[in-house]
Structures are given as structure tokens and as C-alpha cells.
Coordinates of C-alpha atoms in Angstrom, one line a residue:
M1 CA -9.1 32.0 -1.2
N2 CA -7.9 33.8 0.9
I3 CA -8.7 33.7 4.4
P4 CA -7.4 36.5 7.2
I5 CA -6.1 35.0 9.7
R6 CA -5.0 36.2 13.5
P7 CA -3.1 34.8 16.3
V8 CA -4.2 34.3 19.6
F9 CA -3.2 31.0 20.9
S10 CA 0.2 30.8 22.0
T11 CA 0.0 26.8 21.8
L12 CA -1.0 28.0 18.2
I13 CA 0.9 28.8 14.9
V14 CA -1.3 30.4 13.0
A15 CA 0.9 30.2 9.5
F16 CA -1.8 28.9 7.4
T17 CA -4.1 29.8 4.7
L18 CA -6.0 27.8 2.0
A19 CA -3.9 30.0 -0.4
S20 CA -0.4 30.7 -1.9
C21 CA 2.8 31.6 -0.2
T22 CA 6.6 32.2 0.0
V23 CA 7.9 28.8 0.8
P24 CA 11.2 28.8 3.0
R25 CA 14.1 26.5 0.6
S26 CA 16.0 25.3 3.7
L27 CA 16.6 21.5 3.3
R28 CA 19.5 20.5 1.1
T29 CA 18.3 17.9 -0.6
D30 CA 21.0 15.3 -1.4
V31 CA 20.2 12.7 -3.5
S32 CA 23.5 10.8 -2.4
A33 CA 22.5 10.8 1.2
W34 CA 19.6 8.5 -0.1
N35 CA 21.6 5.5 -0.7
P36 CA 21.4 3.6 3.0
K37 CA 23.4 0.5 1.1
S38 CA 25.2 -0.2 -1.8
P39 CA 23.1 -1.8 -4.6
S40 CA 24.0 -5.2 -5.8
P41 CA 23.6 -5.6 -9.2
A42 CA 25.0 -9.4 -9.4
W43 CA 22.1 -10.3 -6.9
V44 CA 19.4 -8.9 -9.5
E45 CA 20.3 -10.4 -12.1
R46 CA 21.1 -13.9 -10.8
T47 CA 17.7 -14.0 -9.4
L48 CA 16.1 -12.4 -12.9
E49 CA 18.1 -15.3 -14.3
S50 CA 16.3 -18.1 -12.4
M51 CA 13.2 -17.2 -13.1
S52 CA 10.6 -19.0 -15.2
L53 CA 8.4 -17.2 -17.0
E54 CA 5.6 -17.4 -14.3
E55 CA 7.5 -16.5 -11.5
K56 CA 8.5 -13.0 -12.9
A57 CA 5.2 -12.2 -14.4
A58 CA 4.3 -12.9 -10.5
Q59 CA 6.7 -10.2 -9.3
L60 CA 5.0 -7.8 -10.6
V61 CA 1.5 -8.5 -8.4
C62 CA 1.1 -6.8 -4.8
V63 CA -1.6 -8.5 -3.2
W64 CA -3.7 -6.8 -0.4
T65 CA -4.2 -8.5 2.9
E66 CA -5.2 -7.7 6.1
G67 CA -2.5 -7.4 8.9
G68 CA -4.4 -8.9 11.8
Y69 CA -3.5 -12.4 13.1
L70 CA -4.8 -15.4 10.6
A71 CA -5.0 -18.8 11.8
E72 CA -2.9 -21.5 10.1
D73 CA -6.0 -23.4 8.6
T74 CA -8.5 -20.6 7.6
D75 CA -9.0 -20.6 3.7
A76 CA -7.4 -16.6 3.6
W77 CA -4.4 -17.6 5.3
Q78 CA -3.7 -21.0 3.2
N79 CA -4.2 -18.9 0.0
L80 CA -1.4 -16.3 1.1
L81 CA 0.7 -19.1 2.1
R82 CA 0.2 -20.3 -1.6
L83 CA 0.4 -17.2 -3.7
A84 CA 4.0 -16.7 -1.6
G85 CA 5.3 -19.9 -2.2
E86 CA 3.7 -21.9 -4.8
R87 CA 3.1 -18.5 -7.0
K88 CA 6.0 -16.2 -6.0
I89 CA 4.6 -13.0 -5.8
G90 CA 6.4 -10.2 -5.6
G91 CA 5.1 -9.0 -2.7
F92 CA 1.9 -7.8 -0.7
I93 CA 0.2 -4.6 0.6
F94 CA -1.1 -5.0 4.5
S95 CA -3.9 -3.3 5.8
V96 CA -5.1 -3.0 9.3
G97 CA -3.3 -5.0 12.1
D98 CA -1.5 -4.8 15.2
V99 CA 2.3 -4.0 15.8
Y100 CA 3.0 -7.9 16.8
E101 CA 0.6 -9.0 14.3
Y102 CA 2.1 -7.2 11.8
A103 CA 5.7 -8.1 12.1
M104 CA 4.9 -12.1 13.0
H105 CA 2.5 -11.8 9.6
I106 CA 5.4 -10.4 7.7
N107 CA 7.7 -12.6 8.5
R108 CA 5.6 -16.2 8.4
L109 CA 5.0 -15.2 4.8
Q110 CA 8.9 -14.5 4.2
A111 CA 9.9 -18.0 5.2
V112 CA 8.1 -19.3 2.4
A113 CA 9.2 -17.2 -0.3
E114 CA 11.2 -18.4 -2.4
T115 CA 12.2 -14.2 -3.8
P116 CA 12.0 -11.7 -0.7
L117 CA 8.6 -10.3 -0.6
L118 CA 8.6 -6.3 -0.9
I119 CA 5.8 -5.5 1.8
S120 CA 4.4 -2.4 1.2
A121 CA 1.6 -0.1 3.0
D122 CA -0.4 3.1 3.2
F123 CA 1.8 5.0 5.8
E124 CA 0.3 8.9 5.1
H125 CA 0.1 9.7 7.9
G126 CA 2.3 7.5 10.0
V127 CA 1.8 4.0 10.8
G128 CA -0.6 4.8 13.0
M129 CA -2.5 4.7 10.1
R130 CA -3.0 1.3 9.6
V131 CA -1.1 0.0 12.4
R132 CA -2.9 0.0 16.4
R133 CA -0.4 1.2 18.7
T134 CA 2.1 2.5 16.7
T135 CA 2.6 6.3 16.1
T136 CA 0.2 8.9 14.2
F137 CA 1.1 12.0 12.8
P138 CA -1.0 14.5 12.0
R139 CA -2.4 14.7 8.4
A140 CA -0.3 16.4 5.6
M141 CA -2.2 19.3 5.3
A142 CA -2.1 20.1 9.0
L143 CA 2.0 18.9 8.2
G144 CA 1.6 21.8 5.4
A145 CA -0.4 24.5 7.9
T146 CA 3.4 24.3 9.9
R147 CA 5.2 25.4 6.8
N148 CA 8.5 23.7 8.6
P149 CA 10.1 21.2 5.7
D150 CA 12.1 19.7 9.1
Y151 CA 8.9 18.6 10.6
A152 CA 8.5 16.6 7.2
Y153 CA 11.6 15.3 7.4
R154 CA 11.5 14.4 10.6
M155 CA 8.3 12.5 10.4
G156 CA 9.7 10.7 7.4
K157 CA 12.4 9.2 9.3
V158 CA 9.9 8.3 12.0
V159 CA 7.3 6.5 9.5
A160 CA 9.9 5.4 8.4
R161 CA 11.8 3.5 11.0
E162 CA 8.7 1.9 12.5
A163 CA 7.6 0.7 9.1
R164 CA 11.4 -1.3 8.8
A165 CA 11.2 -2.4 12.3
L166 CA 7.5 -4.4 11.3
G167 CA 8.9 -5.6 7.8
V168 CA 7.4 -3.1 5.9
Y169 CA 9.6 -1.5 3.0
Q170 CA 7.7 0.8 0.7
N171 CA 5.2 3.8 1.7
Y172 CA 2.3 4.8 -0.7
A173 CA 3.4 8.1 0.7
P174 CA 3.7 11.3 0.0
V175 CA 0.7 12.9 -1.5
V176 CA 1.6 15.3 -4.0
D177 CA -1.5 16.6 -5.1
I178 CA -2.5 19.7 -5.2
N179 CA -5.6 19.8 -3.2
N180 CA -7.3 23.5 -5.2
N181 CA -10.2 21.9 -5.3
P182 CA -12.3 22.5 -1.9
A183 CA -14.8 20.0 -3.0
N184 CA -12.0 17.2 -3.8
P185 CA -14.2 14.0 -1.9
V186 CA -10.9 12.2 -1.8
I187 CA -7.5 14.2 -1.4
N188 CA -8.1 17.1 0.6
T189 CA -6.7 16.7 4.3
R190 CA -4.4 14.3 2.6
S191 CA -2.6 16.8 0.6
F192 CA 0.3 19.4 2.2
G193 CA -1.7 22.4 0.4
D194 CA -3.0 24.2 -2.5
N195 CA 0.1 25.5 -3.6
P196 CA 2.7 23.8 -5.5
D197 CA 5.7 25.0 -3.7
L198 CA 5.0 24.4 -0.6
V199 CA 3.5 20.3 -1.5
A200 CA 6.8 20.5 -2.9
E201 CA 8.8 21.6 -0.4
M202 CA 7.4 19.4 2.2
A203 CA 7.2 15.8 -0.3
L204 CA 10.7 16.3 -0.5
A205 CA 12.0 16.7 3.0
F206 CA 9.3 13.4 3.8
I207 CA 10.7 11.9 0.8
R208 CA 14.3 12.3 2.2
G209 CA 13.5 11.4 5.9
T210 CA 12.1 8.1 4.1
Q211 CA 14.4 6.9 2.0
E212 CA 17.6 8.4 4.3
E213 CA 16.0 5.4 6.8
G214 CA 16.0 2.4 3.9
V215 CA 12.1 2.9 2.8
I216 CA 10.8 3.3 -1.0
A217 CA 8.7 6.1 -1.0
T218 CA 6.0 6.7 -3.7
V219 CA 5.1 9.8 -4.5
K220 CA 1.6 10.3 -6.2
H221 CA -1.0 10.4 -7.7
F222 CA 0.3 11.2 -10.9
P223 CA -0.1 13.1 -12.8
G224 CA -2.7 14.7 -10.7
H225 CA -5.7 14.1 -8.0
G226 CA -6.0 17.6 -6.3
D227 CA -8.4 18.9 -8.9
T228 CA -11.3 16.2 -9.1
N229 CA -15.1 16.2 -7.8
L230 CA -15.3 12.6 -8.3
D231 CA -13.4 9.5 -6.4
T232 CA -11.2 7.1 -8.4
H233 CA -12.3 4.5 -5.6
L234 CA -15.8 4.8 -7.2
D235 CA -15.3 6.7 -10.9
L236 CA -13.2 7.5 -13.3
P237 CA -12.5 11.6 -13.4
L238 CA -12.0 13.8 -16.4
L239 CA -9.4 16.2 -16.4
T240 CA -10.0 18.9 -19.1
F241 CA -6.9 21.2 -18.0
S242 CA -4.7 22.5 -20.6
R243 CA -0.7 21.8 -20.9
S244 CA 0.6 24.8 -19.2
R245 CA -2.0 24.7 -16.5
F246 CA -0.5 20.5 -16.1
D247 CA 2.8 22.1 -16.0
S248 CA 2.5 25.3 -14.1
L249 CA 0.1 23.1 -11.6
E250 CA -0.6 19.4 -10.9
L251 CA 2.8 18.6 -12.1
A252 CA 5.4 21.0 -10.6
P253 CA 6.0 19.1 -7.6
F254 CA 6.2 15.9 -9.4
K255 CA 9.2 17.1 -11.6
K256 CA 10.8 17.9 -8.7
T257 CA 10.8 15.1 -6.7
F258 CA 12.1 12.9 -9.5
E259 CA 14.4 15.9 -9.9
E260 CA 15.5 14.8 -6.2
G261 CA 15.9 11.2 -6.5
V262 CA 11.8 10.0 -5.8
L263 CA 12.7 6.1 -5.8
S264 CA 8.8 5.6 -6.7
V265 CA 5.5 7.1 -8.1
M266 CA 1.9 5.9 -8.4
I267 CA -0.3 6.2 -11.5
A268 CA -3.7 7.2 -11.0
H269 CA -7.5 6.2 -12.3
I270 CA -7.5 9.5 -13.9
A271 CA -8.3 10.5 -17.6
A272 CA -6.5 13.6 -18.6
S273 CA -7.2 15.2 -22.2
A274 CA -4.4 17.1 -22.3
F275 CA -2.7 14.1 -23.1
D276 CA -5.0 11.8 -24.0
S277 CA -6.5 11.9 -27.6
V278 CA -8.9 9.0 -26.9
R279 CA -11.3 10.4 -24.0
G280 CA -11.6 8.7 -21.1
V281 CA -8.3 6.3 -20.9
P282 CA -7.6 6.3 -17.5
A283 CA -3.5 7.4 -16.8
T284 CA -2.9 3.4 -15.6
V285 CA -3.5 2.1 -18.5
S286 CA -2.3 5.1 -21.0
P287 CA 1.3 4.9 -22.7
S288 CA 1.0 8.5 -23.3
I289 CA 1.2 9.5 -19.6
S290 CA 2.5 6.5 -18.2
T291 CA 5.5 6.0 -20.8
N292 CA 6.1 9.4 -23.0
L293 CA 5.3 11.6 -20.0
L294 CA 6.1 10.3 -17.5
R295 CA 9.6 8.3 -18.2
R296 CA 10.3 10.1 -21.8
E297 CA 9.7 13.7 -20.9
L298 CA 9.9 14.3 -17.3
G299 CA 12.9 11.3 -17.2
F300 CA 11.3 9.3 -14.2
R301 CA 13.7 5.9 -13.8
G302 CA 12.0 4.5 -10.9
L303 CA 9.4 2.5 -10.3
V304 CA 5.9 3.4 -11.7
V305 CA 3.4 1.3 -9.0
T306 CA -0.7 1.8 -10.7
D307 CA -2.8 2.8 -8.1
A308 CA -5.6 -0.4 -6.8
M309 CA -6.5 -2.3 -9.6
V310 CA -9.8 -2.9 -7.7
M311 CA -10.9 0.8 -8.0
R312 CA -14.0 1.7 -9.6
G313 CA -11.6 4.3 -11.9
V314 CA -10.2 1.5 -14.1
S315 CA -11.5 -2.1 -13.2
A316 CA -15.3 -0.4 -14.0
K317 CA -14.2 0.1 -18.0
Y318 CA -11.7 -3.4 -18.0
H319 CA -11.6 -6.7 -17.0
P320 CA -9.2 -7.8 -14.7
A321 CA -7.3 -9.3 -17.1
E322 CA -7.4 -6.4 -19.7
S323 CA -6.4 -4.2 -17.4
I324 CA -3.6 -5.9 -16.4
V325 CA -2.1 -6.0 -19.1
L326 CA -2.6 -2.6 -20.6
A327 CA -1.1 -1.1 -17.5
L328 CA 1.9 -2.9 -18.2
K329 CA 2.3 -2.3 -21.7
A330 CA 1.4 1.9 -20.9
G331 CA 4.6 1.7 -18.4
A332 CA 3.7 0.2 -15.1
D333 CA 6.0 -1.4 -13.6
L334 CA 4.0 -3.0 -10.1
I335 CA 0.8 -4.1 -10.5
L336 CA -0.8 -3.0 -7.1
M337 CA -4.2 -4.9 -5.8
P338 CA -5.3 -6.8 -8.9
P339 CA -9.3 -7.9 -8.4
D340 CA -7.7 -11.4 -8.5
A341 CA -3.6 -12.4 -8.5
D342 CA -3.8 -16.0 -10.3
I343 CA -5.6 -14.1 -13.1
A344 CA -3.0 -11.1 -13.1
I345 CA -0.4 -13.4 -13.3
D346 CA -1.9 -15.9 -15.8
A347 CA -2.9 -12.6 -18.0
I348 CA 0.9 -11.3 -17.7
V349 CA 2.2 -14.5 -18.9
G350 CA -0.6 -15.1 -21.8
A351 CA 0.5 -11.6 -23.4
V352 CA 4.0 -12.4 -23.3
K353 CA 3.2 -15.9 -24.9
R354 CA 1.1 -13.6 -27.6
K355 CA 3.7 -11.6 -28.4
E356 CA 1.4 -9.1 -27.0
L357 CA 4.1 -8.0 -24.4
S358 CA 7.8 -8.8 -25.1
E359 CA 9.5 -10.7 -22.6
Q360 CA 12.3 -7.7 -22.8
R361 CA 9.8 -5.4 -21.3
L362 CA 8.2 -7.8 -18.6
D363 CA 12.5 -8.2 -18.1
A364 CA 12.6 -5.0 -17.3
S365 CA 9.8 -4.3 -14.6
V366 CA 10.7 -7.5 -12.9
R367 CA 14.4 -5.9 -12.8
K368 CA 13.2 -2.3 -11.2
V369 CA 11.1 -5.0 -8.9
L370 CA 14.1 -6.8 -7.4
S371 CA 16.4 -3.5 -7.5
M372 CA 14.3 -2.4 -5.5
K373 CA 14.6 -5.3 -2.4
D374 CA 17.8 -5.1 -3.3
W375 CA 18.5 -1.2 -2.5
V376 CA 16.5 -1.8 1.1
G377 CA 18.4 -4.5 1.7
L378 CA 15.9 -7.8 1.1
D379 CA 18.8 -9.7 -0.2
D380 CA 20.7 -9.5 3.3
E381 CA 17.7 -10.2 5.3
R382 CA 14.2 -10.7 5.1
F383 CA 12.9 -11.1 8.9
V384 CA 12.2 -8.8 11.2
D385 CA 13.6 -8.9 14.7
L386 CA 10.6 -9.2 16.9
D387 CA 13.2 -8.2 20.6
G388 CA 14.0 -5.0 18.8
I389 CA 10.3 -3.5 17.7
S390 CA 9.3 -2.7 21.4
R391 CA 12.9 0.2 21.2
I392 CA 11.5 2.1 17.7
V393 CA 7.3 1.7 17.1
A394 CA 6.3 4.5 19.4
S395 CA 8.7 5.8 21.5
S396 CA 8.5 8.7 23.7
E397 CA 10.5 10.8 20.7
H398 CA 8.7 9.8 18.2
L399 CA 5.3 10.4 20.0
A400 CA 6.7 13.6 20.6
L401 CA 7.4 14.5 17.6
A402 CA 3.5 14.2 16.5
R403 CA 2.6 16.0 19.6
D404 CA 4.5 18.8 18.5
I405 CA 3.7 19.2 14.8
A406 CA 0.7 18.8 16.0
R407 CA 0.5 22.2 18.6
K408 CA 1.9 24.0 15.5
S409 CA -0.4 22.8 12.9
I410 CA -3.7 24.1 14.8
T411 CA -4.9 27.0 12.2
V412 CA -7.6 29.9 13.8
L413 CA -9.3 31.5 10.9
G414 CA -11.0 34.5 12.3
N415 CA -12.2 35.2 16.0
K416 CA -14.6 38.1 16.2
S417 CA -15.3 38.1 19.8
G418 CA -11.8 37.3 21.2
L419 CA -13.0 34.6 23.1
L420 CA -10.0 32.7 22.1
P421 CA -7.4 32.4 24.0
L422 CA -10.2 30.5 26.4
G423 CA -10.3 32.5 29.5
R424 CA -13.2 32.4 32.6
I425 CA -16.6 32.7 30.4
D426 CA -19.8 33.7 32.8
R427 CA -22.4 32.9 30.1
K428 CA -24.2 29.8 29.5
M429 CA -22.8 27.7 27.1
A430 CA -23.4 24.2 25.3
D431 CA -21.5 21.9 23.3
L432 CA -23.1 20.7 19.6
V433 CA -21.1 17.4 18.4
L434 CA -21.9 16.8 14.5
T435 CA -20.1 13.7 12.9
D436 CA -20.8 12.3 9.5
Q437 CA -20.2 9.0 11.1
D438 CA -22.6 6.7 13.2
D439 CA -20.3 7.7 16.7
L440 CA -21.9 8.2 20.0
T441 CA -18.8 9.0 21.1
A442 CA -17.2 11.5 18.7
G443 CA -16.0 14.7 20.6
I444 CA -16.2 12.9 24.8
P445 CA -12.0 13.7 24.1
F446 CA -12.6 18.0 23.1
H447 CA -15.8 17.5 26.0
R448 CA -13.9 16.6 28.7
H449 CA -11.2 19.5 28.0
L450 CA -13.8 21.7 27.4
T451 CA -15.0 20.8 30.8
R452 CA -12.0 20.8 32.8
R453 CA -11.2 24.0 31.5
L454 CA -14.8 25.6 31.6
G455 CA -17.0 23.6 34.0
S456 CA -19.7 21.4 33.4
I457 CA -20.9 22.2 29.5
P458 CA -24.1 20.0 28.5
E459 CA -23.5 18.2 25.2
I460 CA -25.4 17.0 22.4
V461 CA -24.6 15.0 19.7
L462 CA -25.8 14.3 16.3
T463 CA -25.3 11.9 14.1
P464 CA -26.1 10.6 10.5
R465 CA -28.8 8.6 12.2
S466 CA -30.3 11.6 13.7
D467 CA -33.8 12.5 12.4
S468 CA -35.6 15.7 11.8
L469 CA -36.8 15.8 15.2
D470 CA -33.3 15.0 17.5
Y471 CA -32.6 18.3 14.8
R472 CA -35.4 20.5 16.6
T473 CA -34.7 19.2 19.9
A474 CA -30.9 20.1 19.9
L475 CA -32.2 23.4 18.4
D476 CA -34.1 24.3 21.3
S477 CA -31.4 22.9 23.5
L478 CA -29.2 24.7 22.2
L479 CA -31.1 28.2 22.0
R480 CA -30.9 28.4 25.9
A481 CA -26.9 29.3 25.8
D482 CA -25.4 32.4 24.7
I483 CA -21.8 30.0 23.3
V484 CA -22.2 27.1 21.7
F485 CA -18.9 25.2 21.0
S486 CA -19.4 23.1 17.5
Q487 CA -17.3 20.3 17.0
L488 CA -17.3 19.4 13.6
Y489 CA -16.5 15.5 13.0
F490 CA -16.5 15.9 8.7
S491 CA -13.6 13.7 6.7
I492 CA -12.9 12.4 3.5
R493 CA -12.8 8.7 3.5
S494 CA -11.9 7.5 0.2
G495 CA -14.7 5.6 -1.5
E496 CA -17.2 6.7 1.0
M497 CA -17.8 10.5 -0.3
T498 CA -18.0 11.5 3.2
G499 CA -16.4 15.1 4.5
F500 CA -19.5 17.8 3.7
A501 CA -22.0 18.9 6.1
P502 CA -25.4 17.8 4.9
E503 CA -28.4 20.8 4.7
P504 CA -29.6 19.4 8.5
V505 CA -26.4 20.4 9.7
R506 CA -25.5 24.2 7.4
R507 CA -29.3 24.5 9.0
L508 CA -29.0 23.9 12.6
I509 CA -25.4 26.7 12.3
N510 CA -26.9 28.9 10.5
S511 CA -30.1 29.0 12.4
L512 CA -28.0 29.5 15.6
I513 CA -25.7 32.3 14.1
D514 CA -29.6 33.6 13.0
S515 CA -30.6 33.6 17.0
G516 CA -27.2 35.5 17.7
K517 CA -25.4 32.8 19.4
V518 CA -21.9 33.0 19.4
V519 CA -20.6 29.9 17.5
I520 CA -17.0 28.3 18.0
G521 CA -16.6 26.0 15.4
V522 CA -13.6 23.6 16.0
S523 CA -13.2 21.3 12.3
F524 CA -11.6 18.0 13.7
G525 CA -11.5 17.0 9.3
N526 CA -12.0 19.1 6.6
P527 CA -11.2 22.7 6.6
Y528 CA -13.1 23.9 4.0
L529 CA -16.1 23.2 5.3
I530 CA -15.4 27.5 6.1
V531 CA -17.1 27.4 2.9
D532 CA -20.2 26.8 4.6
F533 CA -19.8 28.3 8.2
S534 CA -18.1 31.5 7.6
R535 CA -21.0 33.4 9.4
M536 CA -19.2 31.6 12.6
D537 CA -18.0 33.7 15.0
T538 CA -14.7 31.7 15.3
Y539 CA -13.9 29.1 13.4
V540 CA -10.8 26.8 14.2
C541 CA -8.9 23.9 11.8
A542 CA -7.6 20.6 13.6
Y543 CA -7.7 19.0 10.0
N544 CA -8.4 15.3 12.0
G545 CA -9.7 14.2 15.2
S546 CA -7.1 11.9 16.3
S547 CA -5.8 11.5 20.3
V548 CA -2.8 13.6 19.3
V549 CA -4.4 16.2 17.5
V550 CA -7.3 16.7 20.2
D551 CA -5.0 16.3 23.0

């Protein structure tokens, strides 16, 4: 889809379309610069040799935990202590929490672990994606809109610095899926764009920044999740593309990141008929994809992580114990978020004892997990320096970079009446806030900016709870204005099938346009809404509604 763009603000860099482009190749990708410490194979081998079969199996399991405070006597905390201390699992993936809660939680778990834990998290658009009061960056598609790989490199460094400061050593980012399907319900703005060269360039820069700071970068979702119409949290997508199509599009960014030394890759719960003769086999449990394609053909030698095993893309078809063993047999090294950690460990042990999985194969994956722990320095120091957090996390330098990227990413698609940049407007105005969340506060920050600039403007907010009467009342009120600002908060959220404008919203906007109103749309989420609202006078893509973008 080629969309003509013209620059209108001095602060808006209008360099992004949702189509192809020429990508600058200004960044050196020197693999040797990505090694913050010399490896210690002696520690890896010594640790491996000291482990029992059960302990080795546990090293391949990464368990979900919230990042917030848990009291010592809660069942949840006691279970985490048991998994870290008694069962000796390999690591945890942390979810939402606050700065010091995160760090203290990690330190408490590291203290009971015999082998240091590999702590990971999803920090795709910054540590602020999961941790309050840290640095939040614009989404990956906004980063792609800047067309500046140096921003991706610097962002990667900042995210890694803040992650390490809290005790997180593996980031499940960047997303290298090519989002060439506007109806994709799960990738969308998580992707750098729909051009494989751009995606690869931005991903390589982000990876280099991340790994220079001693954090493991993880490219995902192999072999490509950008052109699907199903969310793997809910179902199993089947890709029927040809092998040549995969080679030229989906696999292209993965190949480049493998060649340049990314340390980890995440396998998706996606079936691909180009690689598997058996229909409907998720890549996670497919030897054809996880071993033949990934390791043998593409030569990847790093850590292979499954996507979360609780997701319906795999869990709907397989029993938890079965899926864990199949994933390891297929080629995975680390099992992410199994439905039950104990079942996962016991399933691995049972598979080895039954000779279904060789202990040599088990050792190979344990060795990779331990090598990653060694690479990030956990063999030397596993605890977070609480006193050092405030010197790193959400520093003025980090926040300034996030603001700069946000300013440079804003994209204007059309400005028919020439109202941008906003100056004095003598006509009647209204501000319409449309959101896919039940949030009456949505739109307040941007509305505040509008009123400061243009004076008092009436505001109308419509949420999923709004009924037909609310829409009719809103239309009657909006018809009294000449210009309608329309804030669009429709964002992709994993597992929720959100991000698209429902029929009442489309009908309302089109009624305003049909009545001759000038509608200025600002998408604080899914940029592809322009497909539904192509007749708007002006359309601005902000890619998400975080404060760093709105401000």
C-alpha cells in the first residue's frame, strides 16, 4: 500500500509509508564488539557435570512470575522459592512490577538458587513495557518510521542498561516479523514495518546495542508471524506460502541477524506447509523447522527458545507433558512458560529415561543455557546492586532519547485542508475520543494539549460500553462543529483481538465526513485504520498512546 505523505510540522518527520523504501546502511555490525566478557567454558562444564538428570531437565524450564511484591508467607511466593531452590529451574520470565519490587524480587530468588537464574522479560519497547517508572519507548513501527538505525542502536543500549540494572539478562526482542498484513491481530506496531531490508537494518542495530551492554537479544517469531490473521495466543495460524516466498520475505531478517551474531531466537506456534509435510504442526514442535531449517539450513548456533507454551497455538493440540518433549526433540533449548513447571521437568526426565530423548541431547541444551548465563556474567555476580538503580533507570538521558524518537516518528498521511501545523482556528471545533478499552480517561492528555493550543474544545468519549444512544447523541453534538479532532485508541493487545475499529465507529466517522465536517484523525495505535478512514481530511500516525508520544 503506497500512501502519499507530505511534511507539515517542523517536529514531524514524515519519512514513513507502509510500503517499500531504500534503507540506509550506515551501521557497522561487528560481531566481535558484541562480547562483553570472555566465555568461561570451564564453569559451564563443571556446573553441567555436577548436575543430576532432574537438575539438568530443570535448567531448560523458564517459569512466568509477576514482578510485583509478594509477601513471604503467600502460596505464590513459596511456590517460586520451591521452584528456584528445590526444583532448581533455569530461570524466570518476569511480568509487570515496579522498579525496586523487580530488583528485590530477583535478588530474593537468586539467593535460593544453587545455579544462577537466567531472568528474562518482554521489553520490546523498553523496560517500561513491564516495569513502572522506567523508560518507555515508542513502538517498533514508530522506530522504523524514523528510518534511523542509530536510534534503534541507542534504544537497544538503553533498554539493556535498564534491564541489567534490575537483574534481567535476556530480552525477548526485537520482533523481526514483517508486518505486511494490515489485518494481523497480534504483530502490527510491534514490527519495524513491512519492508524486509528495513526490518533487518533496524533489528541489527537494536541487537548490537543490546548485546554490547551484556543482555541477550532474542529475535522472534521464527519463521515469521507478520502475515497471519490469527493470534497464536488463541489459535494456530497455518501459513501456506511457498518456500521461495519465505526465503525472500519472512526469513530474510532472521538470516541477517543469524549471520551477524544474535544470541537467541524464539520459535512461534505457527504451522508452515512449505517446511512440514504434515499439516497443522506448530513450528515449536516441528523438527523440520526448528532443526532442519533453523539449525542446518540457516546455521543458527545460539539459544532456541519456545514461545510461551501456555498459548493456545500449541496447548490446544497437545498435552503439556507431550508438547514439552516434542519441543525439545524438535530442537528447542529453553521451554518458556510451561503450563506447569513440575510437569515440564518430570516430562523431560521421563523422556530421557524412556530413551525418547537422549541425555546427550539434553546436555547440549543445558550447555547452551549455562553458556548464556556465563556470557552475561552470572557466574561472577548474580545479585542486583540496589544502590545503583537510580543512577541508570529512567535517567534524564534515557528519557530524552525516548522523546526524541517519538518526535521523529510521528507520520502525517494526508493534510487536505492544510490545517497542519495547527495555527489559529476560528471555526467551531470538537474533540472525539474513540477507544477499544473501557477507559473514560483516554484522550485526556492530548485533549489538554489541544485546549492549550486552541482554547476550549468540547470533548466526547466513546468506549466499548457506549450504546447506540450514546453514538446518536455524540453525532448530534459533533454535527454542531466544523472541525472534529478524532483521537483513535485502537491498539493490538495479545490474546484480545483488539486494534480494529468496530462498525459503529466507522459509521460515526463516515457520517461526519458525509455531512461535510473536516475530520482530523490521530491514531494512537493501529496505523492501518486509515484503510477504514481514507476519506478523513487529515490522518496522523502516532503508533501508540503512551505519554512519551502524546507529549
